[in-house]
Amino acid sequence: MRWMLGIKDIYVWLAYLLCILSSLLCVVYGLVTWNRGEEAIEPDDRRWAAEEKKVEEEL
Amino acid sequence: MLARAVGAPEITIVVVYLLVVGYLGWLGYRRTKTATDYMIAGRRIHPFVMAMSYGATFISTSAIVGFGGVAGMFGMSLLWLTFLNIFVGIFIAFVFLAGPTRHMGHRLDAHTFPELLGKRFESKFVQVFCGLVIFLFMPLYAAAVLIGGCEFISTNFHIGYEVALFVFSVIVAVYVVIGGLKGVMYTDALQGSIMFVGMVILLIGTYAILGGVGPAHDGLAKAGEAPNLFGGIGFRGWTSMPEFGWGEKLVPGKQPNPTGYDLWWIVVSTITLGVGIGVLAQPQLAVRFMTVKSKRELNRAVLVGGIFILTMTGVAFTVGALSNVYFKQHETVRGRLISLSGVGKKPAEWDWVIAKKERGLNLNKDGTLANPAIGPDEKSVPCVLMHLDTTGSGEADTHLVYKGYGGAAAIMPAASIEGLGEGEDVASRIGQQVVVHPRATAYTRAVVEKEGKWEFNGDSIIPMFITSAMPRWFGLLFLLTLLAAAMSTLSSQFHALGTSIGRDVYEQVTGRHGRGVAVTRIGIIIGIVIAVLISGYARGGYIIARATSIFFGLCASAFLPTFIGGLFFKRTTKAGAIASMVVGFVVTAFWLLFVKDQEARALGLCQALFNKRSLTMPLATPISPNWHVVDPIVVALPLSFRVAIVVSLLTRRPSEEQLARCFPSQAKTS
């Protein structure tokens, strides 16, 4: 069957298809939520980042 | 010898690449453009950079060379793993786990994965235990990444594996120690971009060589109809799932086959589930989420990450499987026939190429050899090998199966030499230039020499395909792809390994907070040395995928219930977390030491304690069908989840103060 792209087994073809569909899901999700989820930087975030920087520099 | 095998262009390109990476690292250092600097400055990392950095850390030579080689052996059923890589490793991880991990990490001021769990459950034990598991087992995964790079260097540049290991280890060690540990996002993003370009060209090139998508898959399906080395364990072709079932496979008129469904369990439980689910509890990946400024960056990174992972593992697994069509139908090897070996009338004179290597595989119950022609710890196939010099160096650099003997003849390649008349002895061509059509499957094409013996090596499939099928310039690009893939992953692995022993174990046990840097550095050096030693010792079979699966599966079983419970369920208690981690670890360890045959035989404790190589398979024939190939994650992960739930329900709920620290919504209501 041409629509199966030469892949014999329906379960392997399904995996091939799901790989592409899940990538598309990621693309669509990324586009739809592109401008959503902006968060202000809280004091906790700054404190964490300062400590992380110290850890990195010591290393 | 190295300079002769690797020419000036190769050395120049690698040096230029390393200089660029070094320059970017230095630039990042000077301008302090690490992830944390962005956050301190209140600025955003571009989502492309974030996603590429995560992707480059996630995907390594293990995925491309190791799992790509397994796809060459077992086929496109591995695409289920790609699906999980994208759906679980990117979509679930970024959409559901990343935000809560970041919030909780920042609120609790946690900087490592064990520290996050330890602070969430107010438990020094959780942090120390988690740190120890990472420190002890991360070298196994790092070794898998190293082996992937070395196999390619060794094959592509016709140098010995040990030389490749030395060179690659030095490059990686210098990179890791000098600058790779700093989370310089742009370096990772550059490496991710190189990987992306390399894999796209590989996919297009492969389909072009094989005549397009449909014809390539058709060719693969047809090639899979021939008898195969893996037929006895349920292989049904490279475009089919292995045969599914449990127990002995019954075939009318034949003896029941106790291993007839093994391959399905290997592909699904070990190869697919271990890595596919284990990615959620990878210490080096989880900490990446903490470096993000807001949910918006994560949302945008999902877009880039989904495409990136499809291009990495999707391409590697598809090309790995398709390499069978190339090797069987298209490959032509030109060179001088240096020698033929394995020509003789007695089994002792044949070349026995190792197809499987495990303790006691060839021993009878009374300790005698089942097949006296081969060693006690191997299952080998009798062949005649051709040794060719394809580079003009005067030494044989390519080893091909000419034919198999007896029962092996049907499952081994039958190579042909152009111009060799019927009945003409192939030995008459020794010393002459020949044109050979190997007609091998990917696995039987991947013949390597190790310690004076011949072996089929699944980890050599992708390197051999690139070297044989693709143009020389692509070999160089692919070398950079693999260097990038290895370096980005290894630096984060060693960072996680070092901090786990320095910050999570040493500082917690001694109480000397902030004093663990020296221990971290020593830990990293120890980790590198152990990884290199494992890489030198453990080559063969498809060790890259197996080692990676063990680490990912262990992380899933030991950490995932605690991680998920800690992030999403306030009712998860310290006792529940500890019990779940211990059960997940102990069950996995028990399964690997005593039940899963391949690992139990290699580790040898079962042999020492019970005089059996594994509890399920004391001899070559299993006594309990299929359990000996079932991955520990199938048993350990559900068990550790249940233990986390039951023990949490039976113990006292965490204090409101602690929950308020961990969960912002709790803080608002309390």
XYZ file of C-alpha atoms in Angstrom:
729
model
C 0.000 0.000 0.000
C 1.466 3.309 -1.096
C 0.157 5.250 1.899
C 2.239 3.060 4.176
C 5.424 4.217 2.417
C 6.637 0.665 1.894
C 6.496 -0.161 5.611
C 5.055 -3.662 5.980
C 3.836 -3.668 9.532
C 0.993 -1.393 10.640
C 2.600 -0.958 14.091
C 5.896 0.248 12.637
C 4.033 2.505 10.230
C 2.068 3.833 13.210
C 5.330 4.613 15.005
C 6.626 6.410 11.870
C 3.395 8.408 11.707
C 3.331 9.180 15.439
C 6.893 10.518 15.270
C 5.790 13.044 12.672
C 2.483 13.817 14.388
C 4.110 14.335 17.789
C 6.606 16.724 16.180
C 3.700 18.565 14.593
C 2.004 18.693 17.985
C 5.127 20.350 19.390
C 5.166 22.860 16.519
C 1.476 23.705 16.873
C 1.733 23.954 20.656
C 4.767 26.213 20.347
C 3.020 28.486 17.869
C -0.258 28.677 19.789
C 1.446 29.445 23.111
C 4.233 31.578 21.607
C 3.282 34.685 23.590
C 1.768 33.000 26.614
C 3.355 32.323 29.976
C 5.313 35.518 30.578
C 6.278 35.626 34.247
C 7.886 38.346 36.306
C 11.211 37.546 37.902
C 10.643 37.074 41.607
C 13.199 37.576 44.384
C 13.425 33.768 44.666
C 14.506 33.588 41.019
C 17.216 36.222 41.451
C 18.501 34.617 44.625
C 18.632 31.236 42.913
C 20.434 32.665 39.886
C 23.015 34.452 42.031
C 23.753 31.247 43.946
C 23.894 29.235 40.731
C 26.398 31.681 39.296
C 28.528 31.320 42.399
C 28.419 27.536 42.081
C 29.417 27.714 38.406
C 32.274 30.106 39.026
C 33.682 28.077 41.879
C 33.749 25.054 39.640
C 50.332 6.349 12.492
C 47.468 8.611 13.543
C 48.697 11.474 11.370
C 48.893 9.133 8.378
C 45.414 7.741 8.853
C 43.852 11.105 9.649
C 44.956 13.579 7.031
C 45.652 17.284 7.356
C 42.095 18.348 6.350
C 40.563 16.274 9.122
C 42.933 17.601 11.760
C 42.471 21.191 10.531
C 38.682 21.001 10.607
C 38.583 19.436 14.057
C 41.056 21.988 15.419
C 39.089 24.892 13.877
C 35.887 23.489 15.346
C 37.450 23.153 18.785
C 38.818 26.683 18.548
C 35.358 28.032 17.662
C 33.785 26.152 20.562
C 36.583 27.368 22.831
C 36.150 30.944 21.591
C 32.407 30.841 22.206
C 33.030 29.456 25.663
C 35.536 32.232 26.358
C 33.163 34.845 24.953
C 30.431 33.450 27.159
C 32.783 33.628 30.126
C 33.948 37.184 29.384
C 30.497 38.507 28.715
C 29.027 36.259 31.390
C 26.288 34.981 29.160
C 25.424 31.869 31.061
C 21.807 31.051 31.720
C 22.006 32.419 35.226
C 23.436 35.736 34.055
C 20.406 36.177 31.892
C 18.191 35.578 34.844
C 20.129 37.879 37.132
C 19.944 40.545 34.471
C 16.248 39.844 34.064
C 16.655 39.005 30.389
C 15.454 36.127 28.281
C 17.407 33.417 26.550
C 16.216 33.009 22.998
C 13.939 29.928 22.860
C 15.985 28.542 19.967
C 19.097 28.630 22.145
C 17.255 27.084 25.088
C 15.774 24.246 23.010
C 19.009 23.529 21.146
C 20.914 23.488 24.396
C 18.460 21.036 25.954
C 18.399 18.936 22.783
C 22.184 18.816 22.484
C 22.374 17.666 26.109
C 19.636 15.063 25.594
C 20.913 13.621 22.320
C 24.400 12.205 22.175
C 26.525 9.781 20.222
C 24.693 7.133 22.219
C 21.430 7.902 20.425
C 22.965 8.449 16.992
C 25.606 5.710 16.832
C 24.431 3.272 19.520
C 20.663 3.237 19.065
C 21.079 3.895 15.325
C 23.130 0.679 15.221
C 20.417 -1.199 17.108
C 17.954 -0.015 14.446
C 20.389 -1.514 11.916
C 20.143 -4.821 13.763
C 16.454 -4.923 14.689
C 14.776 -2.453 12.334
C 12.385 0.463 12.325
C 10.436 -0.762 15.350
C 12.849 1.512 17.215
C 10.834 4.446 15.922
C 8.578 3.874 18.938
C 11.499 5.207 20.938
C 11.672 8.310 18.747
C 7.969 8.827 19.378
C 8.579 8.639 23.140
C 11.649 10.889 22.806
C 9.461 13.577 21.243
C 6.177 13.058 23.066
C 7.557 12.273 26.530
C 11.064 13.772 26.339
C 9.950 17.074 24.849
C 6.182 17.573 25.018
C 5.401 16.067 28.448
C 8.701 17.230 29.930
C 8.468 20.851 28.746
C 4.711 21.355 29.023
C 4.073 19.632 32.354
C 7.311 19.068 34.257
C 9.585 21.961 33.394
C 7.519 24.793 34.916
C 6.905 23.156 38.307
C 10.562 22.009 38.424
C 11.733 25.576 37.842
C 9.363 27.098 40.395
C 10.150 24.564 43.082
C 13.889 24.643 42.380
C 13.966 28.426 42.771
C 11.745 28.519 45.831
C 13.837 25.877 47.583
C 17.131 27.240 46.227
C 18.045 23.831 44.814
C 20.879 23.625 42.271
C 21.093 19.928 41.570
C 18.504 17.228 40.998
C 19.273 15.437 44.304
C 19.150 18.764 46.133
C 15.706 19.466 44.683
C 14.373 16.132 45.920
C 16.207 16.413 49.244
C 14.829 19.882 49.991
C 11.328 19.024 48.817
C 11.171 16.144 51.272
C 13.397 17.712 53.947
C 15.564 14.633 53.807
C 19.327 14.450 53.824
C 19.011 10.745 53.031
C 17.084 11.440 49.817
C 19.725 13.900 48.634
C 22.707 11.723 49.564
C 21.175 8.523 48.176
C 20.221 10.196 44.908
C 23.693 11.782 44.653
C 25.404 8.443 45.225
C 23.315 6.663 42.577
C 24.188 9.379 40.056
C 27.880 9.341 40.935
C 28.141 5.557 40.749
C 26.116 4.969 37.589
C 26.552 8.083 35.457
C 29.995 6.842 34.240
C 28.195 3.949 32.549
C 26.119 6.374 30.483
C 29.153 8.595 29.876
C 31.028 5.511 28.631
C 28.209 4.815 26.179
C 28.614 8.334 24.795
C 32.387 7.945 24.563
C 32.157 4.570 22.801
C 29.812 6.090 20.206
C 32.370 8.728 19.264
C 35.299 6.281 19.284
C 33.544 3.748 17.051
C 33.050 6.435 14.425
C 36.591 7.811 14.622
C 38.017 4.295 14.519
C 35.964 3.237 11.473
C 36.010 6.459 9.509
C 39.714 7.092 9.850
C 40.867 3.466 9.847
C 42.629 3.720 13.169
C 42.566 1.318 16.091
C 39.737 1.635 18.590
C 42.190 2.162 21.457
C 43.897 5.034 19.608
C 40.492 6.576 18.896
C 39.541 6.206 22.561
C 42.745 7.926 23.676
C 42.345 10.863 21.268
C 38.626 11.305 21.911
C 39.019 11.073 25.684
C 41.751 13.725 25.696
C 39.616 16.115 23.609
C 36.570 15.573 25.809
C 38.507 15.768 29.087
C 40.190 19.038 28.081
C 36.847 20.473 26.959
C 35.037 19.386 30.101
C 37.735 20.506 32.515
C 38.552 23.826 30.835
C 35.198 25.239 29.997
C 32.448 22.790 29.191
C 31.102 22.773 32.696
C 29.916 26.324 32.569
C 26.384 26.426 31.226
C 27.320 28.550 28.241
C 24.172 28.277 26.223
C 25.621 29.535 22.954
C 28.208 26.759 22.841
C 25.483 24.189 23.298
C 23.336 25.926 20.707
C 26.187 25.853 18.177
C 26.665 22.159 18.859
C 22.942 21.522 18.488
C 22.913 23.381 15.170
C 25.829 21.337 13.809
C 24.037 18.150 14.844
C 20.866 19.315 13.112
C 22.589 20.097 9.810
C 24.559 16.827 9.879
C 21.495 14.667 10.462
C 19.363 16.420 7.831
C 22.046 15.824 5.198
C 22.363 12.207 6.344
C 18.634 11.588 5.881
C 18.422 13.233 2.471
C 21.616 11.515 1.303
C 20.427 8.082 2.437
C 17.027 8.308 0.728
C 18.728 9.687 -2.403
C 21.167 6.743 -2.540
C 18.312 4.255 -2.098
C 16.016 5.812 -4.731
C 13.546 7.751 -2.561
C 11.346 7.105 0.476
C 8.981 4.457 -0.950
C 11.611 2.432 -2.868
C 13.978 2.544 0.118
C 11.317 1.177 2.483
C 10.211 -1.378 -0.131
C 13.811 -2.535 -0.482
C 14.105 -2.796 3.292
C 10.921 -4.869 3.555
C 12.134 -7.229 0.808
C 15.615 -7.557 2.319
C 14.003 -8.563 5.612
C 12.324 -11.588 4.077
C 15.623 -13.510 3.861
C 16.681 -15.761 6.771
C 18.329 -13.688 9.473
C 20.679 -14.154 12.375
C 17.922 -12.952 14.712
C 15.196 -15.176 13.241
C 15.329 -17.492 16.268
C 14.414 -14.706 18.692
C 11.453 -13.330 16.748
C 12.892 -11.047 14.054
C 10.392 -10.572 11.209
C 12.060 -7.952 9.050
C 13.343 -4.406 9.417
C 9.969 -2.802 8.704
C 8.069 -5.095 11.078
C 7.703 -5.373 14.819
C 9.340 -8.518 16.242
C 7.009 -11.405 16.946
C 4.995 -10.758 20.106
C 4.219 -13.388 22.688
C 5.078 -14.782 26.103
C 6.479 -18.198 26.856
C 7.605 -20.834 24.421
C 6.903 -20.287 20.775
C 5.159 -23.346 19.393
C 5.740 -24.252 15.762
C 3.993 -27.392 14.421
C 6.462 -30.191 13.743
C 9.317 -28.451 15.590
C 10.680 -28.285 19.123
C 9.115 -25.437 21.166
C 11.325 -22.348 20.985
C 11.812 -20.745 24.433
C 13.442 -17.639 22.943
C 10.977 -17.120 20.088
C 9.559 -13.890 21.522
C 12.747 -12.500 23.113
C 13.344 -9.782 20.540
C 9.978 -8.111 21.148
C 10.796 -7.816 24.830
C 14.303 -6.538 24.096
C 13.058 -3.868 21.684
C 10.023 -2.785 23.689
C 11.108 -3.143 27.315
C 14.849 -2.464 27.210
C 15.397 -0.268 24.184
C 12.136 1.691 24.078
C 10.715 1.978 27.611
C 13.980 2.404 29.536
C 15.125 5.465 27.600
C 11.679 6.652 26.515
C 10.394 7.050 30.075
C 13.710 7.416 31.889
C 14.315 10.776 30.216
C 11.859 12.395 32.636
C 14.109 11.682 35.599
C 17.488 12.511 34.072
C 19.400 14.649 36.580
C 21.367 16.582 33.942
C 18.193 17.438 32.006
C 15.968 18.319 34.957
C 18.379 21.027 36.147
C 18.165 22.684 32.718
C 14.564 23.606 33.459
C 15.666 25.702 36.415
C 17.731 27.980 34.182
C 14.675 29.223 32.315
C 13.162 32.601 33.039
C 9.496 31.968 32.346
C 6.926 29.520 31.049
C 6.891 31.443 27.782
C 10.434 30.349 26.977
C 9.469 26.762 27.642
C 6.428 27.020 25.384
C 8.543 28.338 22.561
C 11.260 25.751 23.132
C 8.695 22.961 22.596
C 8.452 23.990 18.946
C 12.182 23.824 18.318
C 12.688 20.735 20.512
C 10.048 18.661 18.715
C 11.670 19.238 15.341
C 15.175 18.784 16.724
C 14.540 15.396 18.329
C 12.717 14.098 15.243
C 15.761 15.078 13.232
C 18.112 13.362 15.655
C 16.729 9.996 16.702
C 14.134 9.758 13.925
C 16.875 10.107 11.334
C 19.369 7.900 13.183
C 16.900 5.032 13.558
C 15.534 5.291 10.028
C 19.000 5.467 8.496
C 20.237 2.660 10.756
C 17.492 0.352 9.508
C 17.902 1.471 5.884
C 21.626 0.754 5.991
C 20.602 -2.887 5.480
C 19.335 -2.068 1.992
C 22.566 -0.282 1.182
C 24.828 -3.040 2.477
C 22.787 -5.822 0.867
C 22.082 -4.282 -2.514
C 24.247 -1.264 -3.198
C 27.588 -1.521 -1.458
C 30.732 -2.056 -3.484
C 34.097 -2.353 -1.761
C 37.249 -1.760 -3.799
C 40.646 -2.705 -2.500
C 43.519 -5.153 -2.518
C 42.669 -8.582 -1.159
C 45.325 -9.026 1.506
C 44.239 -12.423 2.806
C 41.454 -14.907 3.360
C 41.044 -16.511 6.735
C 38.833 -19.236 8.080
C 39.365 -21.469 5.063
C 39.552 -25.114 6.077
C 37.740 -28.374 6.453
C 37.658 -28.627 10.223
C 35.657 -26.323 12.529
C 38.861 -25.423 14.373
C 40.216 -23.920 11.132
C 37.187 -21.725 10.432
C 36.843 -18.101 11.502
C 34.312 -17.996 14.306
C 32.821 -14.522 14.425
C 31.309 -13.721 17.800
C 27.623 -12.833 17.529
C 26.972 -12.800 21.267
C 29.412 -12.656 24.152
C 28.389 -13.517 27.688
C 29.776 -15.544 30.538
C 29.303 -19.290 30.080
C 27.280 -19.111 26.862
C 29.154 -22.070 25.396
C 29.320 -24.270 28.484
C 27.508 -27.488 29.231
C 26.156 -28.250 32.687
C 29.306 -30.228 33.517
C 31.521 -27.307 32.537
C 32.669 -28.742 29.207
C 32.531 -26.711 26.005
C 29.372 -27.213 23.960
C 31.287 -26.198 20.841
C 34.997 -27.001 21.276
C 36.024 -24.706 18.412
C 35.154 -21.537 20.329
C 35.668 -20.064 23.790
C 33.422 -20.612 26.823
C 31.899 -17.131 26.831
C 30.719 -16.712 23.276
C 28.179 -17.705 20.683
C 29.892 -17.539 17.317
C 29.137 -18.086 13.658
C 31.567 -20.020 11.398
C 32.702 -17.953 8.415
C 35.374 -17.295 5.823
C 36.592 -13.710 6.135
C 38.151 -11.511 3.450
C 40.665 -8.904 4.581
C 41.076 -5.938 2.259
C 43.261 -2.877 2.103
C 40.998 -0.083 0.851
C 43.255 2.868 1.685
C 46.521 1.782 0.072
C 48.289 1.612 3.422
C 49.408 -1.975 2.809
C 47.438 -3.204 5.822
C 43.991 -4.787 5.873
C 41.453 -2.228 7.094
C 38.170 -3.794 5.941
C 37.000 -7.238 6.980
C 34.080 -8.836 5.138
C 32.283 -12.135 5.544
C 32.844 -14.072 2.305
C 30.523 -16.924 3.254
C 29.207 -18.875 6.217
C 29.679 -22.570 6.888
C 27.017 -25.249 7.273
C 23.797 -24.087 8.879
C 25.204 -20.552 9.093
C 25.498 -20.280 5.315
C 21.847 -19.253 4.934
C 22.026 -16.440 7.481
C 25.476 -15.167 6.538
C 26.324 -12.964 3.550
C 27.402 -14.593 0.304
C 29.828 -11.987 -1.034
C 30.678 -11.889 -4.717
C 33.844 -10.727 -6.432
C 33.528 -9.119 -9.825
C 35.135 -11.167 -12.604
C 35.577 -14.287 -10.498
C 34.570 -17.199 -12.706
C 32.361 -20.060 -11.539
C 34.506 -22.648 -9.805
C 37.456 -20.260 -9.684
C 39.099 -20.206 -6.254
C 38.839 -16.852 -4.505
C 42.310 -17.464 -3.074
C 43.724 -16.912 -6.556
C 42.883 -13.186 -6.140
C 44.999 -12.692 -3.039
C 47.356 -9.773 -3.593
C 45.216 -8.364 -6.417
C 42.852 -5.418 -6.617
C 39.280 -6.703 -6.318
C 35.771 -5.289 -6.485
C 33.591 -6.952 -3.860
C 29.822 -6.844 -3.344
C 29.516 -7.869 0.329
C 25.706 -8.463 0.238
C 25.668 -8.340 4.004
C 23.060 -7.202 6.479
C 24.107 -4.241 8.591
C 25.055 -6.488 11.509
C 26.994 -9.071 9.522
C 28.802 -6.256 7.703
C 29.986 -4.791 11.016
C 32.907 -7.186 11.592
C 35.568 -5.834 13.976
C 38.612 -7.327 15.644
C 38.916 -7.266 19.403
C 41.728 -8.932 21.336
C 42.566 -11.222 18.448
C 38.982 -12.373 17.886
C 36.406 -11.370 15.302
C 33.112 -9.908 16.413
C 29.926 -8.524 14.889
C 29.589 -5.098 16.453
C 26.231 -3.330 16.261
C 27.863 -0.093 17.378
C 29.945 -0.045 14.174
C 26.927 -0.071 11.835
C 26.341 3.693 11.588
C 30.085 4.491 11.309
C 30.523 1.852 8.574
C 27.474 3.114 6.692
C 28.707 6.726 6.775
C 32.210 5.686 5.745
C 31.066 3.455 2.911
C 27.942 5.174 1.554
C 28.491 8.875 2.082
C 31.093 11.136 0.493
C 34.348 11.825 2.321
C 33.410 15.438 3.140
C 30.310 14.182 4.902
C 32.459 11.926 7.070
C 34.152 15.083 8.308
C 30.870 16.893 8.896
C 29.550 13.848 10.695
C 32.664 13.769 12.855
C 31.842 17.305 13.959
C 28.216 16.270 14.478
C 29.327 13.479 16.771
C 31.938 15.576 18.543
C 29.228 18.165 19.197
C 26.758 15.506 20.319
C 29.278 13.896 22.644
C 30.779 17.049 24.119
C 27.478 18.737 24.945
C 26.140 15.623 26.658
C 29.361 14.644 28.407
C 29.922 18.080 29.895
C 26.462 18.031 31.481
C 26.895 14.412 32.589
C 30.179 15.162 34.328
C 28.737 18.333 35.818
C 25.858 16.314 37.322
C 28.259 13.586 38.419
C 30.692 16.016 40.073
C 28.092 18.070 41.904
C 26.328 14.919 43.067
C 29.413 13.749 44.944
C 30.614 17.224 46.002
C 27.453 19.140 46.826
C 24.971 16.343 47.456
C 27.046 13.702 49.194
C 30.159 15.332 50.681
C 28.570 18.579 51.859
C 25.505 16.823 53.250
C 27.400 14.082 55.030
C 30.114 16.340 56.509
C 27.929 19.395 57.010
C 30.641 21.549 55.385
C 28.327 23.526 53.139
C 29.973 25.402 50.319
C 33.201 23.405 50.763
C 32.515 20.632 48.283
C 34.102 22.224 45.199
C 37.370 20.311 45.504
C 35.447 17.054 45.958
C 33.330 17.959 42.913
C 36.475 18.426 40.819
C 38.002 15.169 42.034
C 34.662 13.446 41.401
C 34.664 14.681 37.813
C 38.174 13.390 37.211
C 37.283 10.012 38.756
C 34.139 9.919 36.613
C 36.105 10.600 33.424
C 38.681 7.919 34.250
C 36.001 5.295 35.034
C 34.071 6.155 31.869
C 37.231 5.774 29.770
C 38.061 2.436 31.432
C 34.531 1.125 30.767
C 34.783 2.338 27.164
C 38.008 0.407 26.689
C 36.717 -2.768 28.289
C 33.077 -3.037 27.283
C 33.149 -2.637 23.514
C 31.101 -5.112 21.474
C 27.541 -6.259 20.721
C 25.341 -3.225 21.186
C 26.777 -2.087 24.495
C 26.056 1.622 23.890
C 22.292 1.129 23.845
C 22.399 -1.368 26.704
C 24.485 0.859 28.981
C 22.310 3.881 28.208
C 19.135 1.900 28.868
C 20.440 0.667 32.204
C 21.152 4.218 33.380
C 17.891 5.683 32.094
C 15.861 2.763 33.484
C 17.575 3.032 36.856
C 16.884 6.769 37.039
C 13.239 6.176 36.139
C 12.692 3.445 38.730
C 14.624 5.127 41.534
C 13.742 8.802 41.010
C 10.642 9.266 38.854
C 7.905 8.499 41.436
C 9.644 10.738 43.980
C 10.145 13.496 41.381
C 6.548 13.381 40.114
C 5.144 12.993 43.636
C 7.289 15.860 44.859
C 6.210 18.193 42.061
C 2.508 17.437 41.863
C 1.232 15.632 44.960
C 1.403 17.419 48.279
C 0.413 14.214 50.042
C 3.707 12.543 49.041
C 5.685 12.155 52.240
C 9.353 11.863 53.092
C 8.877 8.212 54.061
C 7.061 7.553 50.778
C 9.876 9.165 48.815
C 12.603 7.239 50.626
C 10.762 3.916 50.353
C 10.075 4.449 46.653
C 13.671 5.374 45.855
C 15.102 2.434 47.772
C 12.623 -0.048 46.287
C 13.177 1.280 42.744
C 16.935 1.009 43.138
C 17.004 -2.354 44.923
C 14.573 -4.046 42.521
C 16.498 -2.727 39.511
C 19.811 -3.872 41.003
C 18.403 -7.292 41.902
C 16.951 -7.710 38.435
C 20.223 -6.794 36.745
C 22.333 -8.953 39.061
C 20.179 -12.081 39.135
C 17.364 -12.111 36.593
C 18.151 -10.293 33.346
C 20.414 -12.771 31.728
C 22.827 -10.642 29.736
C 23.610 -8.295 32.624
C 23.610 -11.016 35.304
C 26.160 -13.028 33.331
C 28.352 -9.984 32.783
C 28.247 -8.894 36.435
C 28.923 -12.392 37.780
C 27.473 -12.041 41.309
C 24.809 -14.670 40.660
C 27.557 -17.034 39.536
C 29.571 -16.348 42.666
C 26.661 -16.770 45.076
C 24.540 -19.488 43.503
C 26.851 -21.056 40.935
C 24.334 -20.083 38.268
C 24.972 -17.472 35.625
C 21.498 -16.078 36.140
C 18.488 -17.345 38.027
C 16.317 -17.526 34.919
C 18.856 -18.920 32.506
C 21.497 -21.085 34.170
C 22.468 -22.673 30.858
C 22.144 -21.658 27.243
C 18.451 -22.568 27.337
C 16.174 -20.471 29.539
C 14.111 -22.156 32.235
C 11.538 -19.391 32.439
C 10.847 -18.023 28.989
C 11.220 -14.308 28.372
C 11.851 -13.100 31.938
C 15.554 -13.220 31.146
C 15.148 -10.437 28.554
C 12.565 -8.281 30.324
C 14.005 -4.955 31.419
C 13.977 -4.082 35.133
C 11.930 -0.941 34.452
C 8.882 -3.110 33.684
C 8.938 -4.478 37.236
C 10.742 -1.811 39.257
C 8.954 1.349 38.086
C 5.350 0.224 38.791
C 6.548 -1.148 42.120
C 8.308 2.054 43.170
C 5.229 4.100 42.176
C 2.991 1.864 44.267
C 5.346 1.993 47.221
C 5.445 5.809 47.031
C 1.647 5.969 47.064
C 1.016 3.366 49.782
C 3.735 4.534 52.174
C 2.726 8.181 51.691
C -0.877 7.369 52.518
C 0.194 5.454 55.625
C 2.473 8.182 56.965
C 1.871 11.673 58.242
C 1.215 14.443 55.739
C 4.096 16.939 55.327
C 3.859 20.048 57.491
C 1.916 23.030 56.176
C 5.057 25.194 56.470
C 7.009 22.848 54.219
C 4.191 22.630 51.688
C 3.930 26.419 51.697
C 7.646 26.594 50.899
C 7.289 24.179 48.005
C 3.969 25.185 46.465
C 3.088 28.809 45.761
C -0.672 28.103 45.811
C -0.305 26.597 49.282
C 1.445 29.739 50.444
C -1.439 31.895 49.265
C -4.113 29.809 50.973
C -2.273 29.293 54.234
